[in-house]
Coordinates of C-alpha atoms in Angstrom, one line a residue:
M210 CA -0.1 53.8 -0.4
L211 CA 1.1 55.7 -3.4
D212 CA -1.2 56.1 -6.4
T213 CA 1.3 54.5 -8.7
S214 CA 1.2 51.4 -6.6
L215 CA -2.6 51.4 -6.7
L216 CA -2.5 51.5 -10.6
E217 CA -0.3 48.5 -10.6
L218 CA -2.9 46.6 -8.4
W219 CA -6.0 47.8 -10.1
P220 CA -7.2 44.3 -11.3
L221 CA -7.0 43.0 -7.7
V222 CA -8.9 46.1 -6.4
V223 CA -11.6 46.0 -9.0
A224 CA -12.1 42.3 -8.4
G225 CA -12.3 42.8 -4.7
G226 CA -15.0 45.5 -5.2
F227 CA -17.0 43.1 -7.5
V228 CA -17.0 40.3 -4.9
V229 CA -18.0 42.6 -2.0
G230 CA -20.6 44.4 -4.1
F231 CA -22.1 41.1 -5.0
L232 CA -22.4 40.1 -1.3
V233 CA -23.8 43.6 -0.3
G234 CA -26.5 43.4 -3.1
M235 CA -27.6 39.9 -2.0
T236 CA -27.4 40.1 1.8
G237 CA -26.7 43.7 2.9
V238 CA -23.5 42.4 4.6
G239 CA -19.9 42.7 3.5
A240 CA -19.0 46.3 2.7
G241 CA -17.1 46.8 5.9
S242 CA -16.7 43.2 7.1
L243 CA -14.8 42.1 4.0
M244 CA -13.4 45.2 2.3
T245 CA -11.4 46.7 5.1
P246 CA -9.5 43.4 5.9
F247 CA -9.0 42.9 2.1
L248 CA -7.5 46.4 1.7
I249 CA -5.2 45.9 4.7
S250 CA -4.1 42.3 4.2
Q251 CA -4.1 41.9 0.4
V252 CA -3.6 45.4 -1.0
G253 CA -1.4 46.7 1.7
V254 CA -3.3 49.8 2.6
A255 CA -2.6 51.4 6.0
P256 CA -5.4 50.6 8.5
S257 CA -6.6 54.2 9.0
L258 CA -6.7 54.8 5.3
A259 CA -8.5 51.5 4.7
V260 CA -11.2 52.4 7.2
G261 CA -11.8 55.9 5.9
T262 CA -12.0 54.8 2.2
D263 CA -14.1 51.8 3.0
L264 CA -16.6 53.9 4.8
L265 CA -17.2 56.0 1.8
F266 CA -17.3 52.9 -0.3
A267 CA -19.9 51.3 1.9
G268 CA -22.1 54.4 1.9
L269 CA -22.1 54.7 -1.8
T270 CA -22.7 51.0 -2.5
K271 CA -25.4 50.7 0.1
A272 CA -27.1 53.7 -1.4
S273 CA -27.4 51.8 -4.7
A274 CA -28.8 48.7 -2.9
A275 CA -31.1 50.8 -0.9
A276 CA -32.8 52.3 -3.8
R277 CA -34.1 48.9 -4.8
H278 CA -35.2 48.0 -1.3
H279 CA -37.1 51.3 -1.0
S280 CA -38.9 50.7 -4.3
F281 CA -40.0 47.3 -3.1
G282 CA -41.2 48.7 0.3
N283 CA -38.5 46.9 2.3
V284 CA -37.8 49.7 4.7
S285 CA -39.2 50.4 8.1
W286 CA -38.5 54.2 8.3
P287 CA -39.5 54.7 12.0
I288 CA -36.8 52.1 13.0
V289 CA -34.3 53.8 10.6
R290 CA -34.9 57.2 12.3
W291 CA -34.4 55.9 15.8
L292 CA -31.2 54.1 14.8
A293 CA -29.8 57.2 13.1
L294 CA -30.6 59.3 16.2
G295 CA -28.1 57.0 18.0
S296 CA -25.7 56.1 15.3
V297 CA -24.9 59.6 13.9
P298 CA -24.1 61.1 17.4
G299 CA -22.0 57.9 18.1
A300 CA -20.0 58.4 14.9
L301 CA -19.4 62.1 15.7
F302 CA -18.3 61.2 19.2
M303 CA -15.8 58.7 17.9
L304 CA -14.6 61.2 15.2
L305 CA -14.1 63.9 17.8
L306 CA -12.3 61.5 20.2
L307 CA -9.9 60.5 17.4
G308 CA -9.3 64.1 16.4
Y309 CA -8.8 65.2 20.0
L310 CA -6.5 62.5 21.0
K311 CA -4.5 62.6 17.8
P312 CA -3.2 59.1 18.4
D313 CA 0.2 57.9 17.1
V314 CA -0.3 56.4 13.6
E315 CA 1.4 53.1 14.6
A316 CA -0.7 52.8 17.8
I317 CA -3.9 53.5 16.1
S318 CA -3.1 51.0 13.4
R319 CA -2.6 48.3 16.0
V320 CA -5.9 49.3 17.7
I321 CA -7.8 49.2 14.4
K322 CA -6.4 45.8 13.4
G323 CA -7.2 44.4 16.9
S324 CA -10.7 45.9 17.1
L325 CA -11.3 44.8 13.6
A326 CA -10.2 41.2 14.2
V327 CA -12.4 40.9 17.3
T328 CA -15.4 42.5 15.4
L329 CA -15.0 40.1 12.5
V330 CA -15.1 37.1 14.8
F331 CA -18.4 38.4 16.4
S332 CA -19.7 39.2 12.9
S333 CA -19.1 35.6 11.6
F334 CA -21.0 34.2 14.5
A335 CA -23.7 36.8 14.1
I336 CA -24.1 36.0 10.4
V337 CA -24.6 32.3 11.2
L338 CA -27.0 32.9 14.1
Y339 CA -29.1 35.3 12.1
P340 CA -31.2 32.6 10.3
L341 CA -31.8 30.8 13.6
L342 CA -33.3 34.0 15.1
A343 CA -35.3 34.7 11.9
R344 CA -36.6 31.0 11.7
G345 CA -39.4 31.5 14.3
R346 CA -40.5 34.9 12.8
L347 CA -44.3 35.1 12.2
Q348 CA -44.3 36.1 8.6
L349 CA -48.0 36.8 8.2
A350 CA -48.3 38.8 11.3
A351 CA -45.6 41.2 10.1
S352 CA -46.1 41.3 6.4
D353 CA -45.8 45.0 5.6
A354 CA -46.7 46.7 8.8
D355 CA -44.1 48.7 10.9
P356 CA -43.8 47.2 14.4
P357 CA -43.9 49.4 17.4
V358 CA -40.5 51.0 17.8
R359 CA -38.6 50.0 21.0
A360 CA -37.0 53.5 21.2
L361 CA -34.4 53.2 24.0
P362 CA -32.9 49.8 22.9
T363 CA -32.9 50.9 19.2
L364 CA -31.2 54.3 20.2
L365 CA -28.6 52.4 22.2
L366 CA -27.9 49.9 19.4
G367 CA -27.6 52.9 17.0
F368 CA -25.0 54.6 19.2
T369 CA -23.0 51.4 19.7
I370 CA -22.9 50.7 16.0
G371 CA -22.0 54.3 15.3
T372 CA -18.8 54.2 17.4
M373 CA -17.9 50.7 16.2
V374 CA -18.4 51.5 12.5
T375 CA -16.4 54.8 12.8
L376 CA -13.4 53.0 14.4
T377 CA -13.4 49.8 12.3
S378 CA -15.8 50.2 9.5
V379 CA -17.5 47.0 10.6
G380 CA -20.8 46.4 12.3
A381 CA -23.5 48.2 10.4
G382 CA -24.6 45.1 8.5
A383 CA -22.9 42.0 10.0
I384 CA -23.8 42.8 13.6
G385 CA -26.6 45.3 13.3
V386 CA -28.9 43.0 11.4
V387 CA -28.6 40.3 14.0
V388 CA -29.4 42.6 16.9
L389 CA -32.3 44.2 15.0
S390 CA -33.7 40.6 14.4
A391 CA -33.7 40.1 18.2
L392 CA -35.3 43.5 18.9
Y393 CA -37.9 43.2 16.2
S394 CA -38.7 39.5 15.9
R395 CA -41.8 40.0 13.8
L396 CA -40.1 42.1 11.1
I397 CA -39.8 39.9 8.0
T398 CA -36.4 39.2 6.6
R399 CA -36.6 41.4 3.5
R400 CA -37.7 44.5 5.6
L401 CA -35.1 43.7 8.2
V402 CA -32.2 43.8 5.6
G403 CA -33.7 46.8 3.8
T404 CA -34.0 48.8 7.0
D405 CA -30.4 47.9 8.0
I406 CA -29.0 48.9 4.6
V407 CA -30.8 52.3 4.6
H408 CA -29.7 53.1 8.1
A409 CA -26.1 52.4 7.2
I410 CA -26.0 55.0 4.4
P411 CA -25.9 58.3 6.6
L412 CA -23.7 56.6 9.2
T413 CA -21.1 55.4 6.8
L414 CA -21.0 58.6 4.7
I415 CA -20.8 60.9 7.8
S416 CA -18.1 58.6 9.2
G417 CA -16.2 58.4 5.9
A418 CA -16.3 62.3 5.5
G419 CA -15.0 62.7 8.9
H420 CA -12.1 60.3 8.2
A421 CA -11.5 62.0 4.8
S422 CA -11.2 65.3 6.5
M423 CA -8.3 63.8 8.6
G424 CA -6.7 62.6 5.4
N425 CA -7.8 58.9 5.9
A426 CA -9.2 58.4 2.4
N427 CA -8.0 57.7 -1.2
L428 CA -10.2 58.8 -4.1
L429 CA -8.4 56.8 -6.6
L430 CA -8.8 53.6 -4.5
L431 CA -12.5 54.5 -4.0
A432 CA -13.1 54.8 -7.8
M433 CA -11.5 51.4 -8.4
L434 CA -13.6 49.8 -5.8
L435 CA -16.8 51.3 -7.0
A436 CA -15.9 50.2 -10.6
G437 CA -16.0 46.7 -9.5
S438 CA -18.9 46.9 -7.0
I439 CA -21.5 48.5 -9.2
P440 CA -21.9 45.4 -11.4
G441 CA -21.5 43.2 -8.4
I442 CA -24.4 44.8 -6.6
A443 CA -26.6 44.6 -9.8
L444 CA -25.9 40.8 -10.0
G445 CA -26.3 40.2 -6.3
A446 CA -29.6 42.0 -6.1
R447 CA -30.9 40.0 -9.1
L448 CA -29.9 36.7 -7.6
T449 CA -31.5 37.6 -4.2
G450 CA -33.9 34.8 -3.2
K451 CA -32.7 32.4 -6.0
L452 CA -29.7 30.9 -4.0
P453 CA -29.8 29.2 -0.7
A454 CA -29.2 31.9 1.8
W455 CA -27.8 29.6 4.5
M456 CA -25.0 28.5 2.0
L457 CA -24.0 32.1 1.3
R458 CA -23.9 33.0 5.0
V459 CA -21.8 30.0 6.0
V460 CA -19.3 30.9 3.2
L461 CA -19.3 34.6 4.4
A462 CA -18.8 33.5 8.0
V463 CA -15.8 31.3 7.1
V464 CA -14.3 34.2 5.0
L465 CA -14.7 36.6 7.9
M466 CA -12.9 34.2 10.2
I467 CA -10.0 33.9 7.8
A468 CA -9.9 37.7 7.4
A469 CA -9.8 38.0 11.2
Y470 CA -6.9 35.6 11.5
Q471 CA -5.0 37.4 8.7
L472 CA -5.4 40.7 10.6
Y473 CA -4.3 39.1 13.9
Q474 CA -1.2 37.9 12.2
K475 CA -0.3 41.5 11.3
I476 CA -0.9 43.0 14.7

């Protein structure tokens, strides 16, 4: 998309950044799951460009949210390290694969749209199922202690998320937090979300930088998204715990399903 077109659409882009930033600040979910479909279906950005720009957007917005989680002790660093040991090589593998194959632009656009639509459907179910997995968690037994790391499953989860996020920009929050909940059932919710957010930062920034090196990023678009997301994150983080989490997750799941349908229509 041309920069002149972006300038004409700046209210829509800034508003979209605010809404996604709000959801990221409150739940840790939404940077990839909502922003990439929004850029493709509403703003008209090419899929490869939307993925690359959104990855940089996700890394920067989650870095802002992660600072708050770290200050409150909501991060299990041993889990973060094992996830990153899998996800960073997974991201690099997918970037090398895309660079080596040099796929046709139209073909890769269809692949991204199809992969994104499928991932969004899984993400919507994952977001709804997450509270059910968390309901039986023993809060007192897991208050502030790091649970024993399940190295191999965590490494494999990281690699899977790394490849998925690099291709579609979706998965680090919406799917990763649910699988982490199953792997570490005694990890309390706030530490689960904080761990997932911190892990997503190096993954999305490395993936985004790789896409940018291939010309799949727009800095003007990124600046507009950040202008809207920064106040959105601040408001979302402030409201965390004050609104019913189940209500927000149901709404988010419905929005993801709608976004998946819109993308499917454009394949």
